[in-house]
mmCIF file of C-alpha atoms in Angstrom:
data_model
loop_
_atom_site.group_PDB
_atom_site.id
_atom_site.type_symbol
_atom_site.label_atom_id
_atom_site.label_comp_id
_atom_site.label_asym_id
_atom_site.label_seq_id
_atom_site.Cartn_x
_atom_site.Cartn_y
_atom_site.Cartn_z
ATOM 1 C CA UNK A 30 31.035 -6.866 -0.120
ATOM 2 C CA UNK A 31 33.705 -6.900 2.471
ATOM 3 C CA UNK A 32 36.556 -8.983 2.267
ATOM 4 C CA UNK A 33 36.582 -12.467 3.548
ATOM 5 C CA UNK A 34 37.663 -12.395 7.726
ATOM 6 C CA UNK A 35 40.595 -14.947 9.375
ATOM 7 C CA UNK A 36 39.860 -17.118 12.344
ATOM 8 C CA UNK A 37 41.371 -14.467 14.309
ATOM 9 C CA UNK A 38 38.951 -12.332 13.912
ATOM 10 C CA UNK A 39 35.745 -14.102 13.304
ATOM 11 C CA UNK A 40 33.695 -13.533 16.678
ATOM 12 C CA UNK A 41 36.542 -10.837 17.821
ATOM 13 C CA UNK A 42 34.283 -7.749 16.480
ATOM 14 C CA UNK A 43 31.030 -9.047 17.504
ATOM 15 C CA UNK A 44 32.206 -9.852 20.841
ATOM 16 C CA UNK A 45 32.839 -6.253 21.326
ATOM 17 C CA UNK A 46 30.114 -5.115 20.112
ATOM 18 C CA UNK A 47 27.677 -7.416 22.914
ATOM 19 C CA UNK A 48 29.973 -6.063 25.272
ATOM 20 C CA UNK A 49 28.505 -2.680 24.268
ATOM 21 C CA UNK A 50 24.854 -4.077 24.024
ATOM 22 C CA UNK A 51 25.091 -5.470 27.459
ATOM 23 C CA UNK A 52 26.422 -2.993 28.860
ATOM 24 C CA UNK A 53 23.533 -0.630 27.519
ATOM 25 C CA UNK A 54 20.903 -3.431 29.601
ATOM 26 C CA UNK A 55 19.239 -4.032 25.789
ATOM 27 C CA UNK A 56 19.218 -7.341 26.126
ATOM 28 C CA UNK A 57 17.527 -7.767 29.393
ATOM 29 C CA UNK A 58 13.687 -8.710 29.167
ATOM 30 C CA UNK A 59 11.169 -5.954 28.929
ATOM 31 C CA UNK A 60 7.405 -7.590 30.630
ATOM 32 C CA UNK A 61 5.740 -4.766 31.237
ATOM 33 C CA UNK A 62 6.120 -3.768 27.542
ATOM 34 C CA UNK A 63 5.430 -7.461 26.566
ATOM 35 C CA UNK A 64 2.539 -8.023 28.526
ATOM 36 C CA UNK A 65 0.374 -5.080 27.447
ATOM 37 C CA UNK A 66 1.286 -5.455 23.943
ATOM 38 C CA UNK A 67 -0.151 -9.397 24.751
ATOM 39 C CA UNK A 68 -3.207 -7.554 26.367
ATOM 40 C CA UNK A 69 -3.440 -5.270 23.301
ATOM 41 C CA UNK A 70 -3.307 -7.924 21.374
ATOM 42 C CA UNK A 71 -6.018 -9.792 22.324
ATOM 43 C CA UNK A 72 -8.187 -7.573 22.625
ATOM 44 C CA UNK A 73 -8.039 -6.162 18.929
ATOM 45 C CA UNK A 74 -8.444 -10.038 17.882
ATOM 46 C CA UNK A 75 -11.405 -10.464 20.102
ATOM 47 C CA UNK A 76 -12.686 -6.886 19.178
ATOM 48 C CA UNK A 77 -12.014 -7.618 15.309
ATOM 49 C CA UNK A 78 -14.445 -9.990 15.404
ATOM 50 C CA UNK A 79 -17.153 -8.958 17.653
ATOM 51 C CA UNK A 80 -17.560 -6.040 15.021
ATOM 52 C CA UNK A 81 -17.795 -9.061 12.833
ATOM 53 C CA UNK A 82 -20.521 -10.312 14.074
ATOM 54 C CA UNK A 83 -22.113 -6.981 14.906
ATOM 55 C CA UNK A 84 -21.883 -5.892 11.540
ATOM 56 C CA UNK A 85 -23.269 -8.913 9.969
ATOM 57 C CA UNK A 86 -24.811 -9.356 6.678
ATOM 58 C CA UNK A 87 -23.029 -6.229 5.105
ATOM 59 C CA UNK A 88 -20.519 -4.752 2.676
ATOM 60 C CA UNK A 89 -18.779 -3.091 5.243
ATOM 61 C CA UNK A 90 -17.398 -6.566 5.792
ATOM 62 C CA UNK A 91 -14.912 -5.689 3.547
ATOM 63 C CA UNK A 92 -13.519 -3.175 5.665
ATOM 64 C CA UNK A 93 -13.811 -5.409 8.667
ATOM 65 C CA UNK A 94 -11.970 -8.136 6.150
ATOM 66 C CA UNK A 95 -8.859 -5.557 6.072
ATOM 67 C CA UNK A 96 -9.037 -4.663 9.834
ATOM 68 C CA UNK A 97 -8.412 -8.064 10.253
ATOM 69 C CA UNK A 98 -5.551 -8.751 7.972
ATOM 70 C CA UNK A 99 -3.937 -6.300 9.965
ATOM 71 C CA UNK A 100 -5.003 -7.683 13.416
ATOM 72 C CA UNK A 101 -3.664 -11.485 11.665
ATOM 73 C CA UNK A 102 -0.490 -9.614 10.496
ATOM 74 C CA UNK A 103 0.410 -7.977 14.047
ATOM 75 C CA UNK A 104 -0.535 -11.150 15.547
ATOM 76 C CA UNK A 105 2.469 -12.545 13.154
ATOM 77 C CA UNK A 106 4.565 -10.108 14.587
ATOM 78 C CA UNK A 107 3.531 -11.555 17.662
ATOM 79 C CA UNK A 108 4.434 -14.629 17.286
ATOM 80 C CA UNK A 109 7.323 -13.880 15.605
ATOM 81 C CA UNK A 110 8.954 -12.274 18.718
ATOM 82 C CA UNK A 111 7.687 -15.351 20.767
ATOM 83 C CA UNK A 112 10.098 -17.536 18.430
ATOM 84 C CA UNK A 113 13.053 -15.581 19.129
ATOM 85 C CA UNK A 114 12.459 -15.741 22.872
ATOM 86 C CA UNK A 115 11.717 -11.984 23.279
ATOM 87 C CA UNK A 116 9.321 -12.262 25.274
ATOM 88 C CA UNK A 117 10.133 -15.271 27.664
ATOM 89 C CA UNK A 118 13.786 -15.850 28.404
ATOM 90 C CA UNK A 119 12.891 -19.617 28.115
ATOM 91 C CA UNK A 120 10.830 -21.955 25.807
ATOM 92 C CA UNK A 121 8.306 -23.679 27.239
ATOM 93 C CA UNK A 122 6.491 -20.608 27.691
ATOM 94 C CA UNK A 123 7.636 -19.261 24.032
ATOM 95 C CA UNK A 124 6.317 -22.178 22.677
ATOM 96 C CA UNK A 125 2.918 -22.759 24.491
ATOM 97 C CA UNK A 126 2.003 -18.550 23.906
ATOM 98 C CA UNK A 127 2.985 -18.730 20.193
ATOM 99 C CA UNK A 128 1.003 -22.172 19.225
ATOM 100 C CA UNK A 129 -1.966 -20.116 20.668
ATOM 101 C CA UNK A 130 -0.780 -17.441 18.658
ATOM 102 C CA UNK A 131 -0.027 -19.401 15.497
ATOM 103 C CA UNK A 132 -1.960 -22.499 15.103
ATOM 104 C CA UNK A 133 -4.890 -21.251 17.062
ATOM 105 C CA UNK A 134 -5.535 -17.789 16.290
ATOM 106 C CA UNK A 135 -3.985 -16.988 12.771
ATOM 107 C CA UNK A 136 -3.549 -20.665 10.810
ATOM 108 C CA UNK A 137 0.251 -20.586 11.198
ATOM 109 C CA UNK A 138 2.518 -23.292 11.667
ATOM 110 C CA UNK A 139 4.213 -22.619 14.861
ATOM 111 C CA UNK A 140 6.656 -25.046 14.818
ATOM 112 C CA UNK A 141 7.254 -25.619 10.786
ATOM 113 C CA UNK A 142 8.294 -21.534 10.996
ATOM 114 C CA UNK A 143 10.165 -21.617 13.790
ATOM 115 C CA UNK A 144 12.434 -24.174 12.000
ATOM 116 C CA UNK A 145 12.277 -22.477 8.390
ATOM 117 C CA UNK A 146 12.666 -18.739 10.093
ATOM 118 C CA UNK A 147 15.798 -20.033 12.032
ATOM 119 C CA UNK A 148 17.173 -21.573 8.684
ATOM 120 C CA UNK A 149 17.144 -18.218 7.731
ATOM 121 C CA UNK A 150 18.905 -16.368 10.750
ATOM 122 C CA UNK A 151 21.723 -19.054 10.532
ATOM 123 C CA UNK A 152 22.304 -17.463 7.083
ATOM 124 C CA UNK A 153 20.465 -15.098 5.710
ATOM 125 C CA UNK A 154 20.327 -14.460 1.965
ATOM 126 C CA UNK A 155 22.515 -17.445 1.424
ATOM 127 C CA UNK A 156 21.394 -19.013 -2.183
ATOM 128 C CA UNK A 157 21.734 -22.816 -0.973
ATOM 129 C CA UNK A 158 20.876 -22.605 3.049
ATOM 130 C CA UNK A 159 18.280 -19.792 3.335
ATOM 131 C CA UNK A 160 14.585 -21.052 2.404
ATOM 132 C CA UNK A 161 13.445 -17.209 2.001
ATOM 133 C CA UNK A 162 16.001 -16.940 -0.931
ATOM 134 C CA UNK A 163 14.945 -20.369 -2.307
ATOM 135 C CA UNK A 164 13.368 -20.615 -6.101
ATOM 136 C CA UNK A 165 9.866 -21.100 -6.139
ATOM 137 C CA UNK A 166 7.604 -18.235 -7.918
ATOM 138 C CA UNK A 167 9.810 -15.758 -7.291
ATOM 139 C CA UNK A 168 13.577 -16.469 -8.397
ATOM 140 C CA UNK A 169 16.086 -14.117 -6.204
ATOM 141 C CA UNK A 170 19.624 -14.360 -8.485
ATOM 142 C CA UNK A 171 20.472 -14.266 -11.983
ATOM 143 C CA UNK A 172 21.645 -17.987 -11.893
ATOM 144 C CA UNK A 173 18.105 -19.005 -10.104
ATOM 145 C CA UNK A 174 16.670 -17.551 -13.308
ATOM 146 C CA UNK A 175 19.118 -19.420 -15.927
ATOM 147 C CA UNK A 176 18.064 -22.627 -14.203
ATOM 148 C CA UNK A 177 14.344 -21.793 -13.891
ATOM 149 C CA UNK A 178 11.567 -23.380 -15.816
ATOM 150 C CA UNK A 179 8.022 -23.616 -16.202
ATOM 151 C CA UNK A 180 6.044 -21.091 -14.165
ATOM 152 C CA UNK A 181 8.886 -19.353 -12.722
ATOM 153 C CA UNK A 182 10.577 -18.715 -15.792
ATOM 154 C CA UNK A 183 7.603 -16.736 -17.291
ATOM 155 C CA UNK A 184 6.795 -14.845 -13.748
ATOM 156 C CA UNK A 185 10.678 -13.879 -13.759
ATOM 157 C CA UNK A 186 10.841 -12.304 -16.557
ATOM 158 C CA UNK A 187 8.523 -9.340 -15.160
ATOM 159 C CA UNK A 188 8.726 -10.513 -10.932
ATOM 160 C CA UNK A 189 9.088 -6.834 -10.219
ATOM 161 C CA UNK A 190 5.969 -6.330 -11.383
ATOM 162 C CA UNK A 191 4.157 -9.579 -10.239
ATOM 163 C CA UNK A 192 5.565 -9.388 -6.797
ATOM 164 C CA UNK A 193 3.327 -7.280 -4.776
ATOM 165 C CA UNK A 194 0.216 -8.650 -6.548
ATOM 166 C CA UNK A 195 1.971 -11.993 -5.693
ATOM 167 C CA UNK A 196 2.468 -11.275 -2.271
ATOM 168 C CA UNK A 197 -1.526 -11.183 -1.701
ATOM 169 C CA UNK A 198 -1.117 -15.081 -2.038
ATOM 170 C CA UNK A 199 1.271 -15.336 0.915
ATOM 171 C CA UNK A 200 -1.101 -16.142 3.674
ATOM 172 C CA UNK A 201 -3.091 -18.675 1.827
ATOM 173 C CA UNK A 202 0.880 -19.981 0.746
ATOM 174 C CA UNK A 203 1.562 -20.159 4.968
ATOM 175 C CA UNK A 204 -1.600 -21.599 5.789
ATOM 176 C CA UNK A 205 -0.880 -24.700 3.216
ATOM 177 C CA UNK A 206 2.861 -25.155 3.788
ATOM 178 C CA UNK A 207 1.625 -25.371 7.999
ATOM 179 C CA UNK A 208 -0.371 -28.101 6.910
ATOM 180 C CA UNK A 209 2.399 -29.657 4.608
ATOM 181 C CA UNK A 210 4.464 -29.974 7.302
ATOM 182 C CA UNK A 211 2.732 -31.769 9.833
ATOM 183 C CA UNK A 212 3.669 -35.332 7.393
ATOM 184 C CA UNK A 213 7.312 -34.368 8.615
ATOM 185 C CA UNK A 214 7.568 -37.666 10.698
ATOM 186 C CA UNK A 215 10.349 -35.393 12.779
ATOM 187 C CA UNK A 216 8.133 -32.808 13.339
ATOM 188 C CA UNK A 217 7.610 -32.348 17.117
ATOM 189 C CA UNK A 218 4.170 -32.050 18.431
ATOM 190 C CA UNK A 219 2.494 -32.843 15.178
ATOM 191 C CA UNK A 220 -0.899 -34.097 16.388
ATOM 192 C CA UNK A 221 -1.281 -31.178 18.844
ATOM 193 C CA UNK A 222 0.052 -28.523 16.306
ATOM 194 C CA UNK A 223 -2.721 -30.095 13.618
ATOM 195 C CA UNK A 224 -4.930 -30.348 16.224
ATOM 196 C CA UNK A 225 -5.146 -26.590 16.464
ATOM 197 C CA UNK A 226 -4.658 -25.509 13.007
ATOM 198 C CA UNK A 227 -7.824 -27.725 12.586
ATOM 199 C CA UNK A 228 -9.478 -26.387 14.859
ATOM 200 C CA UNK A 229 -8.501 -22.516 13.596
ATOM 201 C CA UNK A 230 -9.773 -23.289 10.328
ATOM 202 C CA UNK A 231 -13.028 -25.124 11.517
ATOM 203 C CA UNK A 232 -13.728 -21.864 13.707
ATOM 204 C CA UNK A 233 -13.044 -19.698 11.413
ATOM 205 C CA UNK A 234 -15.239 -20.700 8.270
ATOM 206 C CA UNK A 235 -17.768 -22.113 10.524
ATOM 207 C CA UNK A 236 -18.185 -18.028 12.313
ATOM 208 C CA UNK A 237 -17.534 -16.387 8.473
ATOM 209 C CA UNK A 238 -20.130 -18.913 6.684
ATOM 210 C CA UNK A 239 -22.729 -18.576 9.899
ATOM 211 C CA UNK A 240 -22.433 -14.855 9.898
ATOM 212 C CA UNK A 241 -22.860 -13.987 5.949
ATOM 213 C CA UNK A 242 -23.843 -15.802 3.027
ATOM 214 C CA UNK A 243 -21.768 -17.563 0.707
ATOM 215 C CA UNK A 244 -20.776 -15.204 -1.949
ATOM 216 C CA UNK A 245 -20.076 -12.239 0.676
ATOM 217 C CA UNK A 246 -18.354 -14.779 2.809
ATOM 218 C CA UNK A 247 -15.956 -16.147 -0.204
ATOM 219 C CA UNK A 248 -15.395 -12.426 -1.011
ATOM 220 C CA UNK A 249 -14.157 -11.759 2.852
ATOM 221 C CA UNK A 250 -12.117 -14.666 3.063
ATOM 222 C CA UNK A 251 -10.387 -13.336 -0.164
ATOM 223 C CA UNK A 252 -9.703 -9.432 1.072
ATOM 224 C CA UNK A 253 -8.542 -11.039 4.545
ATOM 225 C CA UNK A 254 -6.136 -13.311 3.476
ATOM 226 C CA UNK A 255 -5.221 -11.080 0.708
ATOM 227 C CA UNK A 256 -4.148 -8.432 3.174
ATOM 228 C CA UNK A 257 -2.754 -10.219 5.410
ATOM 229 C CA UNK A 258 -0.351 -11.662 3.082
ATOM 230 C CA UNK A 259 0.258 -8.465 1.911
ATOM 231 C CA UNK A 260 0.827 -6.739 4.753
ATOM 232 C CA UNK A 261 3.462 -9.273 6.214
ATOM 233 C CA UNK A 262 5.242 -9.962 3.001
ATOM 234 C CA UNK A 263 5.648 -5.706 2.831
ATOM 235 C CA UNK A 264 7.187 -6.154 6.274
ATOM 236 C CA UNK A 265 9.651 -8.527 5.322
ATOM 237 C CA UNK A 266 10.188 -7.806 1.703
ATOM 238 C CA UNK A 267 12.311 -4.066 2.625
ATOM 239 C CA UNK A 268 14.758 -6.201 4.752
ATOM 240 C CA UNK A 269 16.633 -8.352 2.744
ATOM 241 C CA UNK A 270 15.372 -8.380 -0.922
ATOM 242 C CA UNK A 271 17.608 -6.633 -3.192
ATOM 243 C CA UNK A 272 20.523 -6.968 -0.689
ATOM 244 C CA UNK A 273 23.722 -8.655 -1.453
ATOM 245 C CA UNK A 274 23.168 -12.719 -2.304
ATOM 246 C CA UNK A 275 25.847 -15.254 -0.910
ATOM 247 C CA UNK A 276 27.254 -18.427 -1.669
ATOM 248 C CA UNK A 277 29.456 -21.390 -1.032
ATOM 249 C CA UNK A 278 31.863 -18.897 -1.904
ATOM 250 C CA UNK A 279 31.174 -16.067 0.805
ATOM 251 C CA UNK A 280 33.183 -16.491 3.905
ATOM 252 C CA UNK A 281 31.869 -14.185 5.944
ATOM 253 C CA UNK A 282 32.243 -13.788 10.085
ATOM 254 C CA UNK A 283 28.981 -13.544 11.522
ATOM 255 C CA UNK A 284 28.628 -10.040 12.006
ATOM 256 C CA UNK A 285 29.350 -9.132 8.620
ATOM 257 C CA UNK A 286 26.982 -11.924 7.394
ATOM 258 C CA UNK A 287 24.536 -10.908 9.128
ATOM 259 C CA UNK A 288 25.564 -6.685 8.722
ATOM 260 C CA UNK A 289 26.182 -7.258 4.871
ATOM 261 C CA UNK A 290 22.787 -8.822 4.238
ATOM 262 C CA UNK A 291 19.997 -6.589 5.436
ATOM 263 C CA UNK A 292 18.634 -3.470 5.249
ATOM 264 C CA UNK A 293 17.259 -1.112 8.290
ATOM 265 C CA UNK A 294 14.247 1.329 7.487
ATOM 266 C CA UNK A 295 14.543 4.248 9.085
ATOM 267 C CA UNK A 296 11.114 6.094 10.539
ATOM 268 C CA UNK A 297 9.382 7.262 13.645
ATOM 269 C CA UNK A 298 7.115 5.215 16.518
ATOM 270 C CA UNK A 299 4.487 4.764 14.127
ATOM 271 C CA UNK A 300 6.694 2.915 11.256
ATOM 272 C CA UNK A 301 7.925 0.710 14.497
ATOM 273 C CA UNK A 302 4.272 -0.856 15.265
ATOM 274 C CA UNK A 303 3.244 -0.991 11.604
ATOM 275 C CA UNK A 304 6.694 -2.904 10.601
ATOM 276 C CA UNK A 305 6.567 -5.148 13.983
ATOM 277 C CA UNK A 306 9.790 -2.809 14.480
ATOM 278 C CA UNK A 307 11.353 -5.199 12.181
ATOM 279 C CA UNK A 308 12.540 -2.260 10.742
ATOM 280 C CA UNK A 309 15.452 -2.551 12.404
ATOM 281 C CA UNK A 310 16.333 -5.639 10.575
ATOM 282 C CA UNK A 311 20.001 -5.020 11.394
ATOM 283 C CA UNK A 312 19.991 -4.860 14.615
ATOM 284 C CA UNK A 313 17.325 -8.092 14.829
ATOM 285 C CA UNK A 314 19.778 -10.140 13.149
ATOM 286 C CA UNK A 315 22.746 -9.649 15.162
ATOM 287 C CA UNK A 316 20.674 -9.723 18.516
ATOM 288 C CA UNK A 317 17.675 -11.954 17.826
ATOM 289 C CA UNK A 318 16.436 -12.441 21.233
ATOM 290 C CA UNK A 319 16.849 -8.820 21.719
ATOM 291 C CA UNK A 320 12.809 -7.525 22.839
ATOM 292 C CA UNK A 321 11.921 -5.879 20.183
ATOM 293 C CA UNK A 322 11.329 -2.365 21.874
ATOM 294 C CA UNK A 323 15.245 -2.236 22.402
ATOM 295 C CA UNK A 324 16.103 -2.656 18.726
ATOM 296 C CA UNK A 325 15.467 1.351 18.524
ATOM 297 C CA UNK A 326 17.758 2.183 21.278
ATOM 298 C CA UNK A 327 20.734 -0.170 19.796
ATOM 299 C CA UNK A 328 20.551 1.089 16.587
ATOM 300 C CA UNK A 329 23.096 4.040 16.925
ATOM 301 C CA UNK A 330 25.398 2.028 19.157
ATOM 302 C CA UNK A 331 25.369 -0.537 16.204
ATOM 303 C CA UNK A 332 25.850 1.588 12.976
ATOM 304 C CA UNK A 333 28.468 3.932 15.314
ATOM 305 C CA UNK A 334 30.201 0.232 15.684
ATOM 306 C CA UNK A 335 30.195 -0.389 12.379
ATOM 307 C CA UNK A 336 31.320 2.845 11.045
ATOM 308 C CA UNK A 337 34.372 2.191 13.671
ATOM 309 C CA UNK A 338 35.085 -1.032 12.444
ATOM 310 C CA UNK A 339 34.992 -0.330 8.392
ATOM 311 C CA UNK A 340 31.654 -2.279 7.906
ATOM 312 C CA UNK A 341 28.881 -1.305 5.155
ATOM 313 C CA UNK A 342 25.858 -0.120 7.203
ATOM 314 C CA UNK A 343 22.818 0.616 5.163
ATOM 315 C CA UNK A 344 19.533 1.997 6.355
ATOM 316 C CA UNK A 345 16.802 3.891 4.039
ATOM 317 C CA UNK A 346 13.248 4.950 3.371
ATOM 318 C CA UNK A 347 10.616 2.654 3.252
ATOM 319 C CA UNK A 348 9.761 3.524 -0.209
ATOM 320 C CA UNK A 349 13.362 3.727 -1.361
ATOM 321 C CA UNK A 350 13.628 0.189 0.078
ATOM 322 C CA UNK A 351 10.843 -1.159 -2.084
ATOM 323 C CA UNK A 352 12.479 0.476 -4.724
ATOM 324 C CA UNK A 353 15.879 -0.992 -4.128
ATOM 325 C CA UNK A 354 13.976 -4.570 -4.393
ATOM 326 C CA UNK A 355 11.917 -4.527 -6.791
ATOM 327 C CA UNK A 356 14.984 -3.254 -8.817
ATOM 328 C CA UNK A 357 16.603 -6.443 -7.955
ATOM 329 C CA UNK A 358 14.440 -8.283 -9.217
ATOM 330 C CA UNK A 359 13.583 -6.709 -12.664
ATOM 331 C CA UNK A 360 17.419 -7.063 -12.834
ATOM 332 C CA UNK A 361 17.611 -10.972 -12.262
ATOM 333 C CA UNK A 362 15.077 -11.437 -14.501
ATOM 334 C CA UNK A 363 17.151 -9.378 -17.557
ATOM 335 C CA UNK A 364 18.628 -12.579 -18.529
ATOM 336 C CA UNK A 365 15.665 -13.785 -19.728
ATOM 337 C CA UNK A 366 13.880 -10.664 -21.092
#
């Protein structure tokens, strides 16, 4: 890990390094891209389940159960961009598209993610401020698993090999925590984000319980959910896991935070729209409201940057990423092996 920066120089690098971005226009909005991705969009959710219904009483509604774990998981993406102000250079729009995104269409909290997924910009795999490094199942440092106990104590021990299995869990995990947060007395809109998550779930056992029977129906709720939790935990898992940990310690300027703690995953177009071009996880986390189609184009000026300025760049395979993670983990969980 690099060295700990002066005043003098926190802000100094990454000042020159917007210069570059803006400069390059990769920061300027891109609607045309954004609104037939929206179109796109929509119409695979409202296609998704017309074959739904068309299919009807059937097996093949297990296929139709993955399709749409994908459709939920790109709709995540979605949403995801909408939160960083991608899409809209200002938030009343941001935040009316993604509750119709989130709340309405996929069971997501808009605004309870917003706040956690912002925690975790401000600083990323930070042991005491970042809520995707907190202990719950899965413990993410060797001290987390000294000071575990009860459930995950006995998943650490093995979490390399519970975690994708694990990760099938996650959507049903976001749909509760949404829910968990609307008693958050400082939540803002609460009745009109439960309102709609309501309203999601109503809809959507209402047209899965209507359409097949009960047995076929639990088994499509369980392959939907299971995928889509899958699927977006695989997106985010290669970005961050198994990258470096900080702590009260760490004085880091924001660039190198930000640099120092994630992982790009290199790949063509097609990795782009399966990882929500995420991928560039680097780049995302210096420029957040950067549109996402942009990330692509500022990857060379960034890693050129940081090659200039002495600053560990990584980027990898997707499988070689996994790997790197799940290494991690076995390795945090030696202490108790």
């Amino acid at each position: 890990m690099a060295d700990p920066v002066t005043i003098d120089t926190r802000g100094s690098d990454f000042a020159q390094l917007v210069r570059k971005i803006t400069e390059a226009g990769l920061l300027d909005r891109r609607p045309v891209y954004y609104t037939v991705r929206i179109c796109l969009a929509a119409a695979a959710y409202l296609g998704g389940w017309a074959l739904f219904v068309w299919v009807g009483d059937s097996w093949w509604q297990l296929l139709v159960a993955v399709l749409m774990g994908v459709i939920f998981t790109q709709f995540g993406f979605l949403g995801h961009d909408l939160g960083h102000r991608q899409v809209f250079r200002t938030r009343r729009p941001s935040d009316n598209l993604g509750l119709v995104v989130g709340n309405l269409c996929i069971g997501l909290g808009w605004g309870w993610w917003n706040t956690k997924h912002n925690r975790h910009h401000a600083n990323p795999n930070h042991e005491d401020h970042d809520p995707d490094v907190s202990p719950a199942v899965i413990v993410w440092s060797t001290d987390q698993a000294r000071r575990s106990n009860g459930l995950p104590r006995f998943i650490a021990k093995w979490q390399a090999f519970w975690f994708f299995p694990l990760l099938t869990l996650e959507g049903w995990h976001l749909h509760v925590a949404s829910f968990k947060s609307l008693a958050n007395p400082s939540m803002k809109r609460r009745r009109l984000e439960g309102a709609m998550l309501v309203a999601h779930v109503v809809a959507y056992l209402a047209l899965v319980f209507t359409v097949l029977p009960v047995g076929l129906g639990v088994l499509f709720l369980l392959v939907h959910q299971g995928v889509f939790g899958l699927y977006l935990g695989s997106t985010f898992a290669p970005n961050h896991k198994g990258m470096p940990i900080l702590t009260k310690d760490d004085k880091l300027d924001f660039l190198r935070k930000q640099v120092l703690t994630s992982r790009n995953v290199k790949g063509g177009h097609v990795l782009d729209v399966a990882l929500g071009q995420l991928n560039y996880q680097i780049e995302h986390h210096l420029f957040p409201n950067m549109p996402a189609p942009n990330l692509r184009k500022a990857q060379p000026i960034v890693q050129r940057y940081c090659e200039e300025i002495g600053v560990s760049y990584l980027e990898t395979g997707l499988f070689d990423s996994y790997g790197q993670a799940l290494r991690h983990l076995h390795e945090v969980g030696a202490p108790l092996r």
